CSV table of C-alpha atoms in Angstrom, one decimal:
chain,number,residue,atom,x,y,z
K,16,VAL,CA,45.3,-7.9,19.1
K,17,LEU,CA,48.4,-8.4,21.0
K,18,HIS,CA,51.2,-10.1,19.3
K,19,THR,CA,52.5,-12.6,21.9
K,20,THR,CA,55.9,-12.9,20.1
K,21,ARG,CA,56.5,-9.1,20.5
K,22,PRO,CA,58.9,-8.7,23.5
K,23,LEU,CA,57.8,-5.9,25.8
K,24,HIS,CA,59.7,-3.6,28.0
K,25,THR,CA,62.9,-4.4,26.4
K,26,THR,CA,64.3,-0.8,25.4
K,27,GLN,CA,62.3,1.5,27.6
K,28,GLN,CA,64.1,2.8,30.5
K,29,CYS,CA,62.2,2.1,33.7
K,30,LEU,CA,62.3,5.2,35.8
K,31,VAL,CA,61.2,3.6,39.2
K,32,PRO,CA,62.7,2.6,41.3
K,33,LEU,CA,65.6,4.8,40.8
K,34,PRO,CA,69.2,3.3,41.1
K,35,PRO,CA,70.8,4.4,44.4
K,36,LEU,CA,73.5,6.9,44.5
K,37,PRO,CA,77.1,5.7,44.2
K,38,GLU,CA,78.8,5.7,47.6
K,39,LYS,CA,81.9,7.3,46.8
K,40,GLY,CA,82.9,9.8,44.1
K,41,GLY,CA,85.6,9.2,41.7
K,42,GLU,CA,89.2,8.8,43.2
K,43,VAL,CA,91.0,12.1,43.3
K,44,ARG,CA,94.6,12.5,44.4
K,45,TYR,CA,95.4,15.6,46.6
K,46,GLY,CA,91.9,16.7,46.1
K,47,LEU,CA,92.9,18.2,42.7
K,48,ILE,CA,94.0,15.5,39.9
K,49,PRO,CA,91.7,12.6,39.2
K,50,GLU,CA,93.1,9.0,39.7
K,51,GLU,CA,92.6,8.5,35.8
K,52,PHE,CA,95.4,10.9,35.0
K,53,PHE,CA,97.7,8.8,37.1
K,54,GLN,CA,96.5,5.6,35.6
K,55,PHE,CA,96.8,7.1,32.0
K,56,LEU,CA,100.6,7.7,32.6
K,57,TYR,CA,101.4,4.6,34.5
K,58,PRO,CA,102.3,2.1,31.6
K,59,LYS,CA,104.6,4.5,30.0
K,60,THR,CA,106.3,6.2,32.9
K,61,GLY,CA,105.7,4.2,36.1
K,62,VAL,CA,104.4,5.6,39.5
K,63,THR,CA,106.8,8.8,39.5
K,64,GLY,CA,105.9,9.9,35.9
K,65,PRO,CA,103.0,12.3,36.9
K,66,TYR,CA,105.1,13.8,39.8
K,67,MET,CA,108.2,14.5,37.4
K,68,LEU,CA,105.6,15.9,35.0
K,69,GLY,CA,104.1,18.3,37.6
K,70,THR,CA,107.6,19.3,38.9
K,71,GLY,CA,108.8,19.9,35.6
K,72,LEU,CA,105.8,21.9,34.5
K,73,LEU,CA,105.9,24.1,37.7
K,74,LEU,CA,109.7,24.9,37.2
K,75,TYR,CA,109.1,25.7,33.7
K,76,PHE,CA,106.1,28.0,34.3
K,77,LEU,CA,108.2,29.7,37.2
K,78,SER,CA,111.4,30.2,35.2
K,79,LYS,CA,109.6,31.3,31.9
K,80,GLU,CA,107.6,33.6,34.1
K,81,ILE,CA,104.4,32.1,32.5
K,82,TYR,CA,103.4,32.1,36.1
K,83,VAL,CA,104.3,35.5,37.7
K,84,ILE,CA,105.2,35.5,41.4
K,85,ASN,CA,103.2,38.6,43.1
K,86,HIS,CA,101.5,39.7,45.9
K,87,GLU,CA,98.7,37.3,44.9
K,88,THR,CA,101.0,34.3,45.2
K,89,VAL,CA,101.4,35.1,48.8
K,90,ALA,CA,97.8,35.6,49.5
K,91,ALA,CA,96.9,32.3,47.6
K,92,ALA,CA,99.5,30.5,49.7
K,93,CYS,CA,98.0,31.7,53.1
K,94,THR,CA,94.4,31.0,52.0
K,95,LEU,CA,95.3,27.4,50.8
K,96,SER,CA,96.9,26.8,54.0
K,97,VAL,CA,94.2,27.8,56.0
K,98,ILE,CA,91.7,26.0,53.8
K,99,ILE,CA,93.7,22.8,54.0
K,100,TYR,CA,94.3,23.0,57.9
K,101,GLY,CA,90.2,23.5,58.3
K,102,VAL,CA,89.5,20.5,55.8
K,103,LYS,CA,92.0,18.3,57.4
K,104,LYS,CA,90.9,19.3,61.2
K,105,TYR,CA,87.1,19.4,60.8
K,106,GLY,CA,86.3,17.6,57.6
K,107,SER,CA,85.3,14.3,59.3
K,108,ARG,CA,82.9,16.0,61.8
K,109,VAL,CA,81.3,18.1,58.8
K,110,ALA,CA,80.8,14.9,57.1
K,111,ALA,CA,79.2,13.1,60.0
K,112,PHE,CA,76.8,15.8,60.5
K,113,ALA,CA,75.9,15.8,56.6
K,114,ASP,CA,75.6,11.8,56.9
K,115,LYS,CA,73.3,12.4,60.0
K,116,LEU,CA,71.1,14.7,58.1
K,117,ASN,CA,70.8,12.3,55.2
K,118,GLU,CA,70.0,9.4,57.6
K,119,GLU,CA,67.2,11.4,59.0
K,120,LYS,CA,65.8,12.2,55.6
K,121,VAL,CA,66.1,8.8,54.5
K,122,ALA,CA,64.5,7.4,57.8
K,123,ASN,CA,61.7,9.6,57.4
K,124,VAL,CA,60.9,8.6,53.8
K,125,LEU,CA,61.3,5.1,54.7
K,126,ALA,CA,58.9,5.5,57.6
K,127,VAL,CA,56.4,6.9,55.4
K,128,LYS,CA,56.9,3.9,52.8
K,129,ASN,CA,56.6,1.5,55.5
K,130,GLU,CA,53.6,3.2,57.1
K,131,ALA,CA,52.0,2.9,53.6
K,132,ILE,CA,52.8,-0.8,53.2
K,133,LYS,CA,51.5,-1.6,56.4
K,134,ASP,CA,48.2,0.4,55.6
K,135,LEU,CA,48.0,-1.4,52.3
K,136,GLU,CA,48.4,-4.8,54.1
K,137,THR,CA,45.8,-4.0,56.7
K,138,ALA,CA,43.4,-3.1,53.9
K,139,ILE,CA,44.2,-6.5,51.9
K,140,GLU,CA,43.4,-8.4,55.2
K,141,GLN,CA,40.1,-6.4,55.7
K,142,GLU,CA,39.3,-7.1,52.1
K,143,LYS,CA,39.7,-10.8,52.5
K,144,LYS,CA,37.6,-10.8,55.7
K,145,GLU,CA,35.1,-8.9,53.7
K,146,GLN,CA,35.2,-11.7,51.1
K,147,TRP,CA,35.0,-14.4,53.8
K,148,ARG,CA,31.9,-12.7,55.1
K,149,VAL,CA,30.3,-12.8,51.7
K,150,GLU,CA,30.2,-16.4,51.8
K,151,GLY,CA,28.0,-16.4,54.9
K,152,ARG,CA,25.3,-14.3,52.9
K,153,SER,CA,23.0,-17.3,52.5
K,154,TYR,CA,22.9,-17.7,56.3
K,155,LEU,CA,22.3,-14.1,57.1
K,156,PHE,CA,19.3,-14.4,54.5
K,157,ASP,CA,18.2,-17.4,56.1
K,158,ALA,CA,18.1,-15.9,59.5
K,159,LYS,CA,16.2,-12.8,58.3
K,160,ARG,CA,13.7,-15.1,56.4
K,161,ASN,CA,13.0,-17.1,59.7
K,162,ASN,CA,12.6,-13.9,61.5
K,163,ILE,CA,10.1,-12.6,59.0
K,164,ALA,CA,8.3,-15.9,59.3
K,165,MET,CA,8.0,-15.7,63.0
K,166,LEU,CA,6.6,-12.0,62.8
K,167,LEU,CA,4.1,-13.2,60.5
K,168,GLU,CA,3.2,-16.3,62.6
K,169,THR,CA,2.9,-14.1,65.8
K,170,ASN,CA,0.6,-11.7,64.0
K,171,TYR,CA,-1.5,-14.3,62.7
K,172,ARG,CA,-2.0,-15.9,66.2
K,173,GLU,CA,-2.7,-12.5,67.8
K,174,ARG,CA,-5.4,-11.8,65.3
K,175,LEU,CA,-6.7,-15.4,66.0
K,176,LEU,CA,-6.8,-14.8,69.5
K,177,THR,CA,-8.7,-11.6,69.1
K,178,VAL,CA,-11.3,-13.1,66.9
K,179,TYR,CA,-11.6,-16.0,69.5
K,180,ASN,CA,-11.9,-13.5,72.4
K,181,GLU,CA,-14.5,-11.4,70.6
K,182,VAL,CA,-16.7,-14.4,69.5
K,183,LYS,CA,-16.6,-15.6,73.1
K,184,LYS,CA,-17.7,-12.2,74.3
K,185,ARG,CA,-20.8,-12.3,72.1
K,186,LEU,CA,-21.7,-15.9,73.0
K,187,ASP,CA,-21.3,-15.0,76.5
K,188,TYR,CA,-23.6,-12.3,76.3
K,189,HIS,CA,-26.4,-14.5,74.8
K,190,VAL,CA,-25.8,-17.1,77.5
K,191,ALA,CA,-25.8,-14.3,80.2
K,192,MET,CA,-29.0,-13.0,78.7
K,193,GLN,CA,-30.7,-16.5,78.6
K,194,ASN,CA,-29.6,-17.0,82.3
K,195,LEU,CA,-31.0,-13.6,83.4
K,196,LYS,CA,-34.2,-14.4,81.7
K,197,ARG,CA,-34.6,-17.8,83.4
K,198,GLN,CA,-33.6,-16.3,86.8
K,199,LYS,CA,-36.3,-13.5,86.5
K,200,GLU,CA,-38.9,-16.0,85.4
K,201,GLN,CA,-37.8,-18.3,88.3
K,202,ASP,CA,-37.9,-15.6,90.8
K,203,HIS,CA,-41.1,-14.3,89.6
K,204,MET,CA,-42.8,-17.6,89.7
K,205,ILE,CA,-41.7,-18.2,93.2
K,206,GLN,CA,-42.8,-15.2,94.4
K,207,TRP,CA,-46.3,-15.5,92.8
K,208,VAL,CA,-46.6,-19.2,94.2
K,209,GLU,CA,-45.6,-17.8,97.6
K,210,LYS,CA,-47.9,-14.9,97.5
K,211,ASN,CA,-51.0,-17.3,96.6
K,212,VAL,CA,-50.2,-19.8,99.3
K,213,VAL,CA,-50.0,-17.2,101.8
K,214,GLN,CA,-53.2,-15.5,100.6
K,215,SER,CA,-54.8,-19.1,100.7
K,216,ILE,CA,-54.0,-19.8,104.3
K,217,THR,CA,-57.3,-18.6,106.1
K,218,PRO,CA,-57.1,-17.7,109.6
K,219,GLN,CA,-58.9,-21.0,111.0
K,220,GLN,CA,-56.3,-23.1,109.2
K,221,GLN,CA,-53.6,-21.0,111.0
K,222,LYS,CA,-54.9,-21.4,114.4
K,223,GLU,CA,-55.3,-25.3,113.8
K,224,SER,CA,-51.7,-25.6,112.5
K,225,ILE,CA,-50.3,-23.6,115.3
K,226,ALA,CA,-52.2,-26.0,117.9
K,227,LYS,CA,-50.9,-29.0,116.0
K,228,CYS,CA,-47.4,-27.6,116.2
K,229,ILE,CA,-47.7,-27.1,120.1
K,230,LEU,CA,-48.7,-30.5,120.5
K,231,ASP,CA,-46.0,-32.0,118.4
K,232,LEU,CA,-43.4,-29.9,120.5
K,233,LYS,CA,-44.8,-31.1,123.5
K,234,ALA,CA,-44.5,-34.8,122.4
K,235,LEU,CA,-41.1,-34.2,121.2
K,236,SER,CA,-39.8,-32.7,124.4
K,237,LYS,CA,-41.4,-35.5,126.4
K,238,SER,CA,-39.2,-38.1,124.1
K,239,ALA,CA,-36.4,-35.9,124.4
K,240,GLN,CA,-36.6,-35.8,128.2
K,241,ALA,CA,-37.1,-39.6,128.1
K,242,ALA,CA,-33.9,-40.0,126.1
K,243,VAL,CA,-31.7,-37.7,128.5
U,19,GLY,CA,83.5,1.8,16.3
U,20,PRO,CA,82.8,4.5,13.6
U,21,LEU,CA,84.6,7.8,14.1
U,22,SER,CA,81.5,9.9,14.7
U,23,GLU,CA,80.3,7.9,17.5
U,24,ARG,CA,83.6,7.6,19.6
U,25,ARG,CA,83.8,9.7,22.7
U,26,LEU,CA,86.7,12.3,23.0
U,27,MET,CA,89.3,10.1,25.1
U,28,ASP,CA,88.7,7.3,22.7
U,29,VAL,CA,89.9,9.2,19.7
U,30,ARG,CA,93.7,9.1,18.6
U,31,LEU,CA,95.6,12.4,18.3
U,32,GLY,CA,96.1,12.1,14.4
U,33,GLU,CA,92.1,11.8,13.8
U,34,LEU,CA,91.4,14.8,16.1
U,35,PRO,CA,90.6,17.4,13.4
U,36,VAL,CA,88.5,14.7,11.5
U,37,TRP,CA,86.5,13.7,14.6
U,38,LEU,CA,86.0,17.4,15.3
U,39,ALA,CA,84.5,17.9,11.8
U,40,THR,CA,82.0,15.2,12.7
U,41,ARG,CA,80.5,16.8,15.8
U,42,ASP,CA,77.5,18.6,15.8
U,43,LEU,CA,78.9,22.5,16.1
U,44,SER,CA,75.7,24.3,16.1
U,45,PRO,CA,74.8,26.2,19.2
U,46,GLN,CA,72.1,23.6,20.2
U,47,GLY,CA,74.9,21.1,19.9
U,48,LEU,CA,77.4,22.9,21.7
U,49,LEU,CA,75.0,23.4,24.4
U,50,GLY,CA,74.1,19.9,24.6
U,51,GLY,CA,77.9,18.9,24.7
U,52,VAL,CA,78.3,21.3,27.7
U,53,GLN,CA,75.5,19.7,29.5
U,54,LYS,CA,76.6,16.3,28.9
U,55,ALA,CA,80.1,17.1,30.1
U,56,TRP,CA,78.6,18.9,33.5
U,57,SER,CA,76.2,16.0,34.2
U,58,SER,CA,78.8,13.5,33.8
U,59,TYR,CA,81.4,15.4,36.0
U,60,TYR,CA,78.5,16.1,38.5
U,61,ASP,CA,77.3,12.4,38.6
U,62,LYS,CA,80.8,11.4,39.1
U,63,TYR,CA,82.3,13.7,41.7
U,64,ILE,CA,79.3,15.6,43.4
U,65,ASN,CA,76.1,13.6,43.3
U,66,VAL,CA,77.4,10.8,45.5
U,67,LYS,CA,76.6,9.7,49.0
U,68,ARG,CA,79.8,10.3,50.7
U,69,GLY,CA,81.7,12.8,48.8
U,70,GLY,CA,84.8,14.7,49.8
U,71,PRO,CA,86.3,18.1,49.1
U,72,ALA,CA,87.5,16.8,45.6
U,73,GLY,CA,84.2,17.7,43.9
U,74,ILE,CA,84.1,21.6,44.2
U,75,SER,CA,88.0,22.0,44.8
U,76,MET,CA,88.3,20.8,41.2
U,77,LEU,CA,85.9,23.6,40.1
U,78,LEU,CA,87.6,26.2,42.1
U,79,ALA,CA,91.1,25.2,41.0
U,80,GLY,CA,89.9,25.2,37.3
U,81,TYR,CA,88.2,28.7,38.0
U,82,CYS,CA,91.7,29.9,39.4
U,83,LEU,CA,93.6,28.9,36.3
U,84,LEU,CA,91.0,30.2,34.0
U,85,SER,CA,90.9,33.6,35.8
U,86,TYR,CA,94.8,33.5,35.8
U,87,GLY,CA,94.7,33.0,32.0
U,88,TRP,CA,92.2,35.9,31.4
U,89,ASN,CA,94.4,38.3,33.5
U,90,TYR,CA,97.7,37.2,32.4
U,91,GLN,CA,98.2,40.1,30.1
U,92,HIS,CA,97.6,42.4,33.0
U,93,ILE,CA,99.4,41.2,35.8
U,94,SER,CA,102.5,40.5,33.5
U,95,LYS,CA,102.9,44.2,32.9
U,96,ILE,CA,105.7,45.8,34.9
U,97,SER,CA,103.5,48.6,36.1
U,98,PHE,CA,101.2,46.2,37.9
U,99,LEU,CA,104.1,44.1,39.3
U,100,VAL,CA,105.6,47.3,40.6
U,101,SER,CA,102.7,48.9,42.1
U,102,VAL,CA,102.0,46.3,44.7
């Protein structure tokens, strides 16, 4: 059970995103003494206070031989002068180089971050598109149902056609059989009739029919000549 | 605020021994104190975007002073001053 009155995330420190690094470090005068020291002495001694303190301390150390001048003093002086000259002359160039390195690192990481963001955005768009596609599911299934119905219909009609053809073939066979039988009977009967008639014609009848034909032809030719 | 929770810079000079007594002076406590001091120095002068020579030059100056202090007995002897 979550108590809605209890505030969340009030004391826990959030680690991400990290706060950015400060731009500049603490102020330091002459590269050695922090500015806070000067500010600390300003109310009581003004602007020249720390310098007087420094000079006084230096003279005190030198005079009381708390700082002993030896060969190392000379070495330190030479080293310090060389270092200060180097820093003053090439410091800005080194700083620019380091800044460029940093810039490249930051640019690489930013590029990675932007790539990741772009990829995620395209993924989101594709997801939304998929969600839109889901709405068309019903149309898809209707089309599929139509396809299946058409297939079934086509198959049924094909089979119907096959049945029809088969039945027609069988009926045609019967019809052809009947026709053939009839034809054969007819031919046989005609042949039998012709044979009997030819047999029944005696030679006497043949001679008489031929003479009759000749007489008819002569008559016809006379009438034809007359017509011409 | 109460004495035990104030930082060194906020303690007055007269209250210094009392304040020291309230600090945790066991080895872990001292180590923790040293770590806190180093991390505060590091975050203020070195771990910045555009630092300068100040960060390490103060460390080197402190090292010089410390080593001078350690070797003072030796280099203040006449035998050493004469030899070089």
